[in-house]
Amino acid sequence: MPKRSDWFFTCLAWLSGTGILLTVAILVVFLLLRGIGSINASLFFGETPWFDAITGRKPVFDGIWPAVAGTFSLVALSSLLSIPVGIASGVYLSGYAPKRLRVFLGFAIDLLSGTPSIVMGLFGFTLILFLRKTIFPEAGTCLFLASLCIALLVLPYVIRTTETSLDAVPEHLRVLGPAMGLTKSQSIRHVLLPLASRGILSGVILSIGRASEDTAVILLTGVVAQAGVPQSLWGKFEALPFRIYYLAAEHKTPLELEQAFGTALVLLTLTGVLFLTAVFVQRSAEKRWKKK
Amino acid sequence: MIATSVSAVTIFSILFLLVYFSSPLFTEGRIYEIFSLQWQPFGGKYGILPMCAASLCLSLSALVLAFPPAIGVCCLIYALAPRRVAQFFLSLIRFMTSIPTVVYGFVSVFLLVPRVRDCFDGGSGFSLLTATLTLSLLILPTIVLVFHARLEQLDPTLRLTSEAMGFTAVQQVRHVFIPAAGEGLVIAAVLGFARAIGDTLISLMLAGNAPQLPHSLFASVRTLTSHIALVLATDSRSMAYQSVFASGLILFLLAGAVNLLIRKAAKKSGRSPHA
């Protein structure tokens, strides 16, 4: 075994590691340098007093508040739709499903998680076309539709994390419920779910991050550049990632460009914080098992 | 507990709707029009082959670019680096997955595009090359995490044995671990490729979006995903719509094929694909 090739291999490995570190550092630092100056009250609320903006008394025209509100309602709605369904599915797959069914459903879930997000958006779009042809002639793309598609997009993650967290509960705790004379559903509810809760929670937080950053889905299901704060489930809306995309291509003034950098930094901070929270929750979950 | 059926139902309804809306293509014998090399909606030509070619080109080149460093980092994390450094790199890779795609694209528009424009006299700088560079950054964490999970599943005795035989860490990686996790390499590459094919924003923001066959690294190209986004964003005629549904169907079937492939590979090695 020639030593030189080993040495070469090691060098390459370290080089690629350093390269990646540098790239990410450049990306974040560049965004910080360009964006930090534009993060202030006027980035969010433009010329409108913040209290009036948040309570919705006055519309905001040149700030990103409507986009923040849009993203927030999108995430809240899609979480409402996906989290209960996802956790219930995970519980069913982990505890109740017969083996053959589990394999089949597992395949469906994998397929769903492998579906590109633009196809999920296209699905929402075709759904509207379909509804127009059949029952609702005036159906249009809207906040609710976008939430539905985003919920479908993150559903596989929630299901999988619930399933794996439940499967990861050690054997001696798994027999605890039945040993105490609980029925299967009681033991899942009062023993297994609380034990697996942190793993599930971290999965949920990560799925919220995904929901807040996806652009391709909302691009086809009702996001627009100027909609104001979302008024109803059936209206158009704004969103942070779309605003970044739109401004990158269409900024007309240096001011708008500054705003775009600020917005990008805000979104990165948001997903970063969500990521750190998820890591924190996950760590505390792992610590619990080590205390045997 | 009926909840799980939701995902199954969704899958079938996606397939149904896409087929339903692209069915006029097959029944009206227009299939040749779609699979042709010309996209000129005002000249009545609706070929999506250039987009297919661009998608393949872009994803493959991004994969080729991202794969070696990804495997390198994997080896660092698994065997070569000291523990703390390895932990740090793993966290860094996980953090990369949480960076929004739109932010990658946005930063590239202002950092990478001007550089490409200046360095290569490559027209506008919005080109296959720019998109490839950014996309490879996007799929790198996917490859790393998948392959790393596979390495973690290796029998721990393997490490002890090779230690006992006096292999150095590098020799262990090269002659024991990587061969032992061989199919993990394939699975990681396939998943990275799937991630690249499915991504919309990077190509939409950086590739230039001209519907033509990719003839050089500096050519402006349009992928299937950005084609869908672009056509639906501008109201166009019905035939253009049908080409969009065909694109969606192609992407969806590709995702399904990738899934089957990975299941086969995982079955062969007798492990679940989810670790």
PDB file of C-alpha atoms in Angstrom, chain B residues 2-270:
ATOM      1  CA  ILE B   2     -57.202   6.658   9.328  1.00  0.00           C
ATOM      2  CA  ALA B   3     -54.732   9.526   9.066  1.00  0.00           C
ATOM      3  CA  THR B   4     -52.063   7.509   7.311  1.00  0.00           C
ATOM      4  CA  SER B   5     -54.358   6.840   4.414  1.00  0.00           C
ATOM      5  CA  VAL B   6     -54.237  10.601   3.755  1.00  0.00           C
ATOM      6  CA  SER B   7     -50.727  10.318   2.377  1.00  0.00           C
ATOM      7  CA  ALA B   8     -51.601   7.303   0.269  1.00  0.00           C
ATOM      8  CA  VAL B   9     -54.672   9.054  -1.088  1.00  0.00           C
ATOM      9  CA  THR B  10     -52.635  12.173  -1.831  1.00  0.00           C
ATOM     10  CA  ILE B  11     -50.128  10.234  -3.858  1.00  0.00           C
ATOM     11  CA  PHE B  12     -52.799   8.661  -5.988  1.00  0.00           C
ATOM     12  CA  SER B  13     -54.664  11.914  -6.453  1.00  0.00           C
ATOM     13  CA  ILE B  14     -51.497  13.701  -7.581  1.00  0.00           C
ATOM     14  CA  LEU B  15     -50.909  10.993 -10.128  1.00  0.00           C
ATOM     15  CA  PHE B  16     -54.538  11.027 -11.195  1.00  0.00           C
ATOM     16  CA  LEU B  17     -54.717  14.780 -11.676  1.00  0.00           C
ATOM     17  CA  LEU B  18     -51.452  14.972 -13.579  1.00  0.00           C
ATOM     18  CA  VAL B  19     -52.484  12.153 -15.879  1.00  0.00           C
ATOM     19  CA  TYR B  20     -55.973  13.604 -16.224  1.00  0.00           C
ATOM     20  CA  PHE B  21     -54.640  16.943 -17.355  1.00  0.00           C
ATOM     21  CA  SER B  22     -51.938  15.629 -19.632  1.00  0.00           C
ATOM     22  CA  SER B  23     -54.245  12.998 -21.140  1.00  0.00           C
ATOM     23  CA  PRO B  24     -55.380  15.229 -24.026  1.00  0.00           C
ATOM     24  CA  LEU B  25     -51.775  14.971 -25.158  1.00  0.00           C
ATOM     25  CA  PHE B  26     -52.032  11.263 -25.681  1.00  0.00           C
ATOM     26  CA  THR B  27     -55.532  11.195 -27.047  1.00  0.00           C
ATOM     27  CA  GLU B  28     -55.045  13.979 -29.548  1.00  0.00           C
ATOM     28  CA  GLY B  29     -51.818  12.584 -30.910  1.00  0.00           C
ATOM     29  CA  ARG B  30     -49.829  15.627 -29.945  1.00  0.00           C
ATOM     30  CA  ILE B  31     -47.211  13.703 -28.113  1.00  0.00           C
ATOM     31  CA  TYR B  32     -44.655  14.322 -30.843  1.00  0.00           C
ATOM     32  CA  GLU B  33     -45.152  18.026 -30.530  1.00  0.00           C
ATOM     33  CA  ILE B  34     -44.261  17.905 -26.863  1.00  0.00           C
ATOM     34  CA  PHE B  35     -41.217  15.761 -27.373  1.00  0.00           C
ATOM     35  CA  SER B  36     -39.552  17.956 -29.891  1.00  0.00           C
ATOM     36  CA  LEU B  37     -36.650  20.327 -29.701  1.00  0.00           C
ATOM     37  CA  GLN B  38     -38.431  23.592 -30.308  1.00  0.00           C
ATOM     38  CA  TRP B  39     -40.183  25.759 -27.763  1.00  0.00           C
ATOM     39  CA  GLN B  40     -41.819  28.675 -29.528  1.00  0.00           C
ATOM     40  CA  PRO B  41     -45.258  29.143 -28.052  1.00  0.00           C
ATOM     41  CA  PHE B  42     -46.136  31.842 -30.546  1.00  0.00           C
ATOM     42  CA  GLY B  43     -45.022  29.716 -33.460  1.00  0.00           C
ATOM     43  CA  GLY B  44     -47.128  26.848 -32.163  1.00  0.00           C
ATOM     44  CA  LYS B  45     -44.145  24.751 -31.148  1.00  0.00           C
ATOM     45  CA  TYR B  46     -44.237  23.274 -27.693  1.00  0.00           C
ATOM     46  CA  GLY B  47     -41.272  20.946 -27.337  1.00  0.00           C
ATOM     47  CA  ILE B  48     -39.995  20.246 -23.837  1.00  0.00           C
ATOM     48  CA  LEU B  49     -36.981  18.161 -24.769  1.00  0.00           C
ATOM     49  CA  PRO B  50     -34.583  21.083 -24.244  1.00  0.00           C
ATOM     50  CA  MET B  51     -35.867  21.381 -20.682  1.00  0.00           C
ATOM     51  CA  CYS B  52     -35.404  17.664 -20.062  1.00  0.00           C
ATOM     52  CA  ALA B  53     -31.858  17.880 -21.381  1.00  0.00           C
ATOM     53  CA  ALA B  54     -31.124  20.947 -19.266  1.00  0.00           C
ATOM     54  CA  SER B  55     -32.496  19.279 -16.140  1.00  0.00           C
ATOM     55  CA  LEU B  56     -30.339  16.215 -16.683  1.00  0.00           C
ATOM     56  CA  CYS B  57     -27.276  18.253 -17.549  1.00  0.00           C
ATOM     57  CA  LEU B  58     -27.561  20.549 -14.569  1.00  0.00           C
ATOM     58  CA  SER B  59     -28.306  17.819 -12.042  1.00  0.00           C
ATOM     59  CA  LEU B  60     -25.579  15.517 -13.273  1.00  0.00           C
ATOM     60  CA  SER B  61     -22.922  18.203 -13.273  1.00  0.00           C
ATOM     61  CA  ALA B  62     -23.975  19.365  -9.816  1.00  0.00           C
ATOM     62  CA  LEU B  63     -23.740  15.771  -8.621  1.00  0.00           C
ATOM     63  CA  VAL B  64     -20.299  15.291 -10.137  1.00  0.00           C
ATOM     64  CA  LEU B  65     -19.150  18.490  -8.477  1.00  0.00           C
ATOM     65  CA  ALA B  66     -20.648  17.780  -5.060  1.00  0.00           C
ATOM     66  CA  PHE B  67     -19.950  14.075  -4.731  1.00  0.00           C
ATOM     67  CA  PRO B  68     -16.169  13.985  -4.085  1.00  0.00           C
ATOM     68  CA  PRO B  69     -16.109  16.716  -1.433  1.00  0.00           C
ATOM     69  CA  ALA B  70     -19.192  15.189   0.189  1.00  0.00           C
ATOM     70  CA  ILE B  71     -17.512  11.825   0.527  1.00  0.00           C
ATOM     71  CA  GLY B  72     -14.359  13.578   1.751  1.00  0.00           C
ATOM     72  CA  VAL B  73     -16.260  15.321   4.514  1.00  0.00           C
ATOM     73  CA  CYS B  74     -17.959  12.056   5.392  1.00  0.00           C
ATOM     74  CA  CYS B  75     -14.584  10.405   5.912  1.00  0.00           C
ATOM     75  CA  LEU B  76     -13.501  13.347   8.049  1.00  0.00           C
ATOM     76  CA  ILE B  77     -16.565  13.061  10.227  1.00  0.00           C
ATOM     77  CA  TYR B  78     -16.427   9.291  10.506  1.00  0.00           C
ATOM     78  CA  ALA B  79     -12.787   8.503  10.953  1.00  0.00           C
ATOM     79  CA  LEU B  80     -10.145  11.045  10.107  1.00  0.00           C
ATOM     80  CA  ALA B  81     -10.860  14.129  12.167  1.00  0.00           C
ATOM     81  CA  PRO B  82     -10.484  14.431  15.924  1.00  0.00           C
ATOM     82  CA  ARG B  83     -13.804  14.027  17.727  1.00  0.00           C
ATOM     83  CA  ARG B  84     -14.581  17.657  18.326  1.00  0.00           C
ATOM     84  CA  VAL B  85     -13.750  18.699  14.787  1.00  0.00           C
ATOM     85  CA  ALA B  86     -15.884  15.854  13.472  1.00  0.00           C
ATOM     86  CA  GLN B  87     -18.799  16.969  15.640  1.00  0.00           C
ATOM     87  CA  PHE B  88     -18.369  20.495  14.383  1.00  0.00           C
ATOM     88  CA  PHE B  89     -18.424  19.428  10.732  1.00  0.00           C
ATOM     89  CA  LEU B  90     -21.514  17.314  11.276  1.00  0.00           C
ATOM     90  CA  SER B  91     -23.298  20.274  12.847  1.00  0.00           C
ATOM     91  CA  LEU B  92     -22.160  22.506   9.995  1.00  0.00           C
ATOM     92  CA  ILE B  93     -23.600  20.112   7.414  1.00  0.00           C
ATOM     93  CA  ARG B  94     -26.870  19.901   9.359  1.00  0.00           C
ATOM     94  CA  PHE B  95     -26.978  23.682   9.552  1.00  0.00           C
ATOM     95  CA  MET B  96     -26.552  23.848   5.778  1.00  0.00           C
ATOM     96  CA  THR B  97     -29.757  21.878   5.344  1.00  0.00           C
ATOM     97  CA  SER B  98     -31.610  24.574   7.226  1.00  0.00           C
ATOM     98  CA  ILE B  99     -30.423  27.428   5.000  1.00  0.00           C
ATOM     99  CA  PRO B 100     -33.361  28.405   2.773  1.00  0.00           C
ATOM    100  CA  THR B 101     -32.884  27.589  -0.903  1.00  0.00           C
ATOM    101  CA  VAL B 102     -33.983  31.076  -1.793  1.00  0.00           C
ATOM    102  CA  VAL B 103     -31.114  32.483   0.268  1.00  0.00           C
ATOM    103  CA  TYR B 104     -28.588  30.315  -1.593  1.00  0.00           C
ATOM    104  CA  GLY B 105     -30.018  31.585  -4.847  1.00  0.00           C
ATOM    105  CA  PHE B 106     -30.162  35.187  -3.694  1.00  0.00           C
ATOM    106  CA  VAL B 107     -26.570  35.328  -2.493  1.00  0.00           C
ATOM    107  CA  SER B 108     -25.399  33.662  -5.706  1.00  0.00           C
ATOM    108  CA  VAL B 109     -27.140  36.291  -7.795  1.00  0.00           C
ATOM    109  CA  PHE B 110     -25.011  38.975  -6.173  1.00  0.00           C
ATOM    110  CA  LEU B 111     -21.800  37.067  -5.456  1.00  0.00           C
ATOM    111  CA  LEU B 112     -21.400  34.431  -8.111  1.00  0.00           C
ATOM    112  CA  VAL B 113     -23.100  35.853 -11.176  1.00  0.00           C
ATOM    113  CA  PRO B 114     -20.856  38.934 -11.484  1.00  0.00           C
ATOM    114  CA  ARG B 115     -17.747  36.766 -10.945  1.00  0.00           C
ATOM    115  CA  VAL B 116     -18.789  34.336 -13.666  1.00  0.00           C
ATOM    116  CA  ARG B 117     -19.592  37.230 -15.954  1.00  0.00           C
ATOM    117  CA  ASP B 118     -16.176  38.822 -15.432  1.00  0.00           C
ATOM    118  CA  CYS B 119     -14.069  35.675 -15.428  1.00  0.00           C
ATOM    119  CA  PHE B 120     -15.369  33.977 -18.522  1.00  0.00           C
ATOM    120  CA  ASP B 121     -16.926  36.716 -20.633  1.00  0.00           C
ATOM    121  CA  GLY B 122     -19.901  34.410 -20.461  1.00  0.00           C
ATOM    122  CA  GLY B 123     -22.662  36.774 -21.487  1.00  0.00           C
ATOM    123  CA  SER B 124     -24.935  37.696 -18.602  1.00  0.00           C
ATOM    124  CA  GLY B 125     -23.439  35.321 -16.062  1.00  0.00           C
ATOM    125  CA  PHE B 126     -26.782  33.578 -15.658  1.00  0.00           C
ATOM    126  CA  SER B 127     -25.755  30.219 -16.979  1.00  0.00           C
ATOM    127  CA  LEU B 128     -25.506  26.497 -16.545  1.00  0.00           C
ATOM    128  CA  LEU B 129     -22.212  26.965 -14.722  1.00  0.00           C
ATOM    129  CA  THR B 130     -23.578  29.381 -12.124  1.00  0.00           C
ATOM    130  CA  ALA B 131     -26.568  27.196 -11.392  1.00  0.00           C
ATOM    131  CA  THR B 132     -24.371  24.102 -11.187  1.00  0.00           C
ATOM    132  CA  LEU B 133     -22.058  25.663  -8.614  1.00  0.00           C
ATOM    133  CA  THR B 134     -24.899  26.745  -6.356  1.00  0.00           C
ATOM    134  CA  LEU B 135     -26.871  23.560  -6.803  1.00  0.00           C
ATOM    135  CA  SER B 136     -23.906  21.422  -5.827  1.00  0.00           C
ATOM    136  CA  LEU B 137     -23.756  23.347  -2.563  1.00  0.00           C
ATOM    137  CA  LEU B 138     -27.430  22.640  -2.024  1.00  0.00           C
ATOM    138  CA  ILE B 139     -27.254  18.869  -2.557  1.00  0.00           C
ATOM    139  CA  LEU B 140     -23.981  18.340  -0.706  1.00  0.00           C
ATOM    140  CA  PRO B 141     -25.566  17.984   2.764  1.00  0.00           C
ATOM    141  CA  THR B 142     -28.015  15.418   1.393  1.00  0.00           C
ATOM    142  CA  ILE B 143     -25.184  13.238   0.105  1.00  0.00           C
ATOM    143  CA  VAL B 144     -23.135  13.634   3.274  1.00  0.00           C
ATOM    144  CA  LEU B 145     -25.986  12.820   5.659  1.00  0.00           C
ATOM    145  CA  VAL B 146     -27.194   9.796   3.714  1.00  0.00           C
ATOM    146  CA  PHE B 147     -23.745   8.283   3.384  1.00  0.00           C
ATOM    147  CA  HIS B 148     -22.908   9.101   6.979  1.00  0.00           C
ATOM    148  CA  ALA B 149     -26.029   7.322   8.183  1.00  0.00           C
ATOM    149  CA  ARG B 150     -24.961   4.303   6.169  1.00  0.00           C
ATOM    150  CA  LEU B 151     -21.458   4.361   7.689  1.00  0.00           C
ATOM    151  CA  GLU B 152     -22.984   4.522  11.159  1.00  0.00           C
ATOM    152  CA  GLN B 153     -24.827   1.291  10.451  1.00  0.00           C
ATOM    153  CA  LEU B 154     -21.593  -0.608   9.859  1.00  0.00           C
ATOM    154  CA  ASP B 155     -20.783  -3.335  12.296  1.00  0.00           C
ATOM    155  CA  PRO B 156     -18.726  -1.799  15.147  1.00  0.00           C
ATOM    156  CA  THR B 157     -16.517  -4.881  15.219  1.00  0.00           C
ATOM    157  CA  LEU B 158     -15.288  -3.895  11.770  1.00  0.00           C
ATOM    158  CA  ARG B 159     -13.521  -0.946  13.297  1.00  0.00           C
ATOM    159  CA  LEU B 160     -11.966  -2.991  16.060  1.00  0.00           C
ATOM    160  CA  THR B 161     -10.799  -5.652  13.664  1.00  0.00           C
ATOM    161  CA  SER B 162      -9.136  -3.243  11.315  1.00  0.00           C
ATOM    162  CA  GLU B 163      -7.553  -1.408  14.258  1.00  0.00           C
ATOM    163  CA  ALA B 164      -6.194  -4.719  15.449  1.00  0.00           C
ATOM    164  CA  MET B 165      -4.734  -5.441  12.039  1.00  0.00           C
ATOM    165  CA  GLY B 166      -2.703  -2.288  12.343  1.00  0.00           C
ATOM    166  CA  PHE B 167      -4.396  -0.203   9.672  1.00  0.00           C
ATOM    167  CA  THR B 168      -4.043   3.527  10.003  1.00  0.00           C
ATOM    168  CA  ALA B 169      -7.210   5.588   9.984  1.00  0.00           C
ATOM    169  CA  VAL B 170      -6.821   6.510   6.319  1.00  0.00           C
ATOM    170  CA  GLN B 171      -6.219   2.909   5.326  1.00  0.00           C
ATOM    171  CA  GLN B 172      -9.292   1.874   7.261  1.00  0.00           C
ATOM    172  CA  VAL B 173     -11.413   4.382   5.402  1.00  0.00           C
ATOM    173  CA  ARG B 174     -10.037   3.500   2.011  1.00  0.00           C
ATOM    174  CA  HIS B 175      -9.869  -0.261   2.210  1.00  0.00           C
ATOM    175  CA  VAL B 176     -12.433  -1.228   4.830  1.00  0.00           C
ATOM    176  CA  PHE B 177     -15.215   1.265   5.418  1.00  0.00           C
ATOM    177  CA  ILE B 178     -15.896   2.610   1.951  1.00  0.00           C
ATOM    178  CA  PRO B 179     -15.954  -0.836   0.328  1.00  0.00           C
ATOM    179  CA  ALA B 180     -18.166  -2.118   3.150  1.00  0.00           C
ATOM    180  CA  ALA B 181     -20.634   0.707   2.645  1.00  0.00           C
ATOM    181  CA  GLY B 182     -20.467   0.539  -1.134  1.00  0.00           C
ATOM    182  CA  GLU B 183     -24.180   0.603  -1.839  1.00  0.00           C
ATOM    183  CA  GLY B 184     -24.438   3.590   0.508  1.00  0.00           C
ATOM    184  CA  LEU B 185     -22.401   5.530  -2.029  1.00  0.00           C
ATOM    185  CA  VAL B 186     -24.931   4.693  -4.731  1.00  0.00           C
ATOM    186  CA  ILE B 187     -27.933   5.553  -2.575  1.00  0.00           C
ATOM    187  CA  ALA B 188     -26.375   8.852  -1.530  1.00  0.00           C
ATOM    188  CA  ALA B 189     -25.612   9.753  -5.138  1.00  0.00           C
ATOM    189  CA  VAL B 190     -29.115   8.873  -6.314  1.00  0.00           C
ATOM    190  CA  LEU B 191     -30.771  10.879  -3.536  1.00  0.00           C
ATOM    191  CA  GLY B 192     -28.502  13.834  -4.239  1.00  0.00           C
ATOM    192  CA  PHE B 193     -29.426  13.633  -7.889  1.00  0.00           C
ATOM    193  CA  ALA B 194     -33.127  13.509  -7.052  1.00  0.00           C
ATOM    194  CA  ARG B 195     -32.764  16.557  -4.851  1.00  0.00           C
ATOM    195  CA  ALA B 196     -31.047  18.371  -7.713  1.00  0.00           C
ATOM    196  CA  ILE B 197     -33.674  17.449 -10.298  1.00  0.00           C
ATOM    197  CA  GLY B 198     -36.481  18.558  -8.020  1.00  0.00           C
ATOM    198  CA  ASP B 199     -35.083  21.933  -7.119  1.00  0.00           C
ATOM    199  CA  THR B 200     -36.781  24.903  -8.715  1.00  0.00           C
ATOM    200  CA  LEU B 201     -35.437  28.062  -7.214  1.00  0.00           C
ATOM    201  CA  ILE B 202     -31.747  27.705  -7.982  1.00  0.00           C
ATOM    202  CA  SER B 203     -32.282  27.112 -11.676  1.00  0.00           C
ATOM    203  CA  LEU B 204     -35.047  29.693 -11.868  1.00  0.00           C
ATOM    204  CA  MET B 205     -32.864  32.374 -10.312  1.00  0.00           C
ATOM    205  CA  LEU B 206     -29.506  31.485 -11.821  1.00  0.00           C
ATOM    206  CA  ALA B 207     -29.707  29.445 -14.998  1.00  0.00           C
ATOM    207  CA  GLY B 208     -31.036  32.167 -17.285  1.00  0.00           C
ATOM    208  CA  ASN B 209     -34.127  30.247 -18.395  1.00  0.00           C
ATOM    209  CA  ALA B 210     -33.723  30.320 -22.176  1.00  0.00           C
ATOM    210  CA  PRO B 211     -35.460  27.256 -23.605  1.00  0.00           C
ATOM    211  CA  GLN B 212     -32.600  25.802 -25.637  1.00  0.00           C
ATOM    212  CA  LEU B 213     -30.410  22.735 -25.626  1.00  0.00           C
ATOM    213  CA  PRO B 214     -27.438  23.158 -23.294  1.00  0.00           C
ATOM    214  CA  HIS B 215     -24.492  23.540 -25.674  1.00  0.00           C
ATOM    215  CA  SER B 216     -21.892  25.005 -23.328  1.00  0.00           C
ATOM    216  CA  LEU B 217     -21.257  25.765 -19.688  1.00  0.00           C
ATOM    217  CA  PHE B 218     -22.050  29.411 -20.272  1.00  0.00           C
ATOM    218  CA  ALA B 219     -25.308  28.842 -22.070  1.00  0.00           C
ATOM    219  CA  SER B 220     -28.525  30.036 -20.538  1.00  0.00           C
ATOM    220  CA  VAL B 221     -30.762  27.017 -19.963  1.00  0.00           C
ATOM    221  CA  ARG B 222     -34.219  26.237 -18.617  1.00  0.00           C
ATOM    222  CA  THR B 223     -34.975  23.186 -16.491  1.00  0.00           C
ATOM    223  CA  LEU B 224     -38.266  21.291 -16.247  1.00  0.00           C
ATOM    224  CA  THR B 225     -38.949  22.773 -12.840  1.00  0.00           C
ATOM    225  CA  SER B 226     -38.396  26.383 -13.826  1.00  0.00           C
ATOM    226  CA  HIS B 227     -40.375  25.723 -16.999  1.00  0.00           C
ATOM    227  CA  ILE B 228     -43.407  24.861 -14.876  1.00  0.00           C
ATOM    228  CA  ALA B 229     -42.966  27.959 -12.757  1.00  0.00           C
ATOM    229  CA  LEU B 230     -42.422  30.273 -15.725  1.00  0.00           C
ATOM    230  CA  VAL B 231     -45.305  29.085 -17.874  1.00  0.00           C
ATOM    231  CA  LEU B 232     -47.797  29.171 -15.034  1.00  0.00           C
ATOM    232  CA  ALA B 233     -46.633  32.604 -13.935  1.00  0.00           C
ATOM    233  CA  THR B 234     -47.517  34.020 -17.353  1.00  0.00           C
ATOM    234  CA  ASP B 235     -50.950  33.228 -18.685  1.00  0.00           C
ATOM    235  CA  SER B 236     -50.485  31.314 -21.867  1.00  0.00           C
ATOM    236  CA  ARG B 237     -52.474  29.121 -24.164  1.00  0.00           C
ATOM    237  CA  SER B 238     -53.773  25.666 -23.446  1.00  0.00           C
ATOM    238  CA  MET B 239     -51.108  23.780 -25.333  1.00  0.00           C
ATOM    239  CA  ALA B 240     -48.451  25.440 -23.192  1.00  0.00           C
ATOM    240  CA  TYR B 241     -50.366  24.318 -20.131  1.00  0.00           C
ATOM    241  CA  GLN B 242     -50.343  20.764 -21.351  1.00  0.00           C
ATOM    242  CA  SER B 243     -46.598  20.856 -21.725  1.00  0.00           C
ATOM    243  CA  VAL B 244     -46.455  21.920 -18.075  1.00  0.00           C
ATOM    244  CA  PHE B 245     -48.508  18.943 -16.980  1.00  0.00           C
ATOM    245  CA  ALA B 246     -46.281  16.689 -19.031  1.00  0.00           C
ATOM    246  CA  SER B 247     -43.245  18.200 -17.273  1.00  0.00           C
ATOM    247  CA  GLY B 248     -44.860  17.630 -13.902  1.00  0.00           C
ATOM    248  CA  LEU B 249     -45.637  14.048 -14.813  1.00  0.00           C
ATOM    249  CA  ILE B 250     -42.057  13.427 -15.916  1.00  0.00           C
ATOM    250  CA  LEU B 251     -40.707  14.838 -12.654  1.00  0.00           C
ATOM    251  CA  PHE B 252     -43.160  12.853 -10.586  1.00  0.00           C
ATOM    252  CA  LEU B 253     -42.385   9.598 -12.358  1.00  0.00           C
ATOM    253  CA  LEU B 254     -38.670  10.293 -11.968  1.00  0.00           C
ATOM    254  CA  ALA B 255     -39.155  10.718  -8.218  1.00  0.00           C
ATOM    255  CA  GLY B 256     -41.053   7.441  -8.135  1.00  0.00           C
ATOM    256  CA  ALA B 257     -38.354   5.652 -10.110  1.00  0.00           C
ATOM    257  CA  VAL B 258     -35.663   6.940  -7.758  1.00  0.00           C
ATOM    258  CA  ASN B 259     -37.679   5.654  -4.835  1.00  0.00           C
ATOM    259  CA  LEU B 260     -38.017   2.178  -6.304  1.00  0.00           C
ATOM    260  CA  LEU B 261     -34.339   2.091  -7.111  1.00  0.00           C
ATOM    261  CA  ILE B 262     -33.358   2.941  -3.545  1.00  0.00           C
ATOM    262  CA  ARG B 263     -35.753   0.370  -2.121  1.00  0.00           C
ATOM    263  CA  LYS B 264     -34.164  -2.258  -4.332  1.00  0.00           C
ATOM    264  CA  ALA B 265     -30.673  -1.279  -3.233  1.00  0.00           C
ATOM    265  CA  ALA B 266     -31.705  -1.253   0.416  1.00  0.00           C
ATOM    266  CA  LYS B 267     -33.399  -4.635   0.103  1.00  0.00           C
ATOM    267  CA  LYS B 268     -30.290  -6.116  -1.429  1.00  0.00           C
ATOM    268  CA  SER B 269     -28.218  -5.069   1.542  1.00  0.00           C
ATOM    269  CA  GLY B 270     -31.018  -6.099   3.877  1.00  0.00           C
TER     270      GLY B 270
END
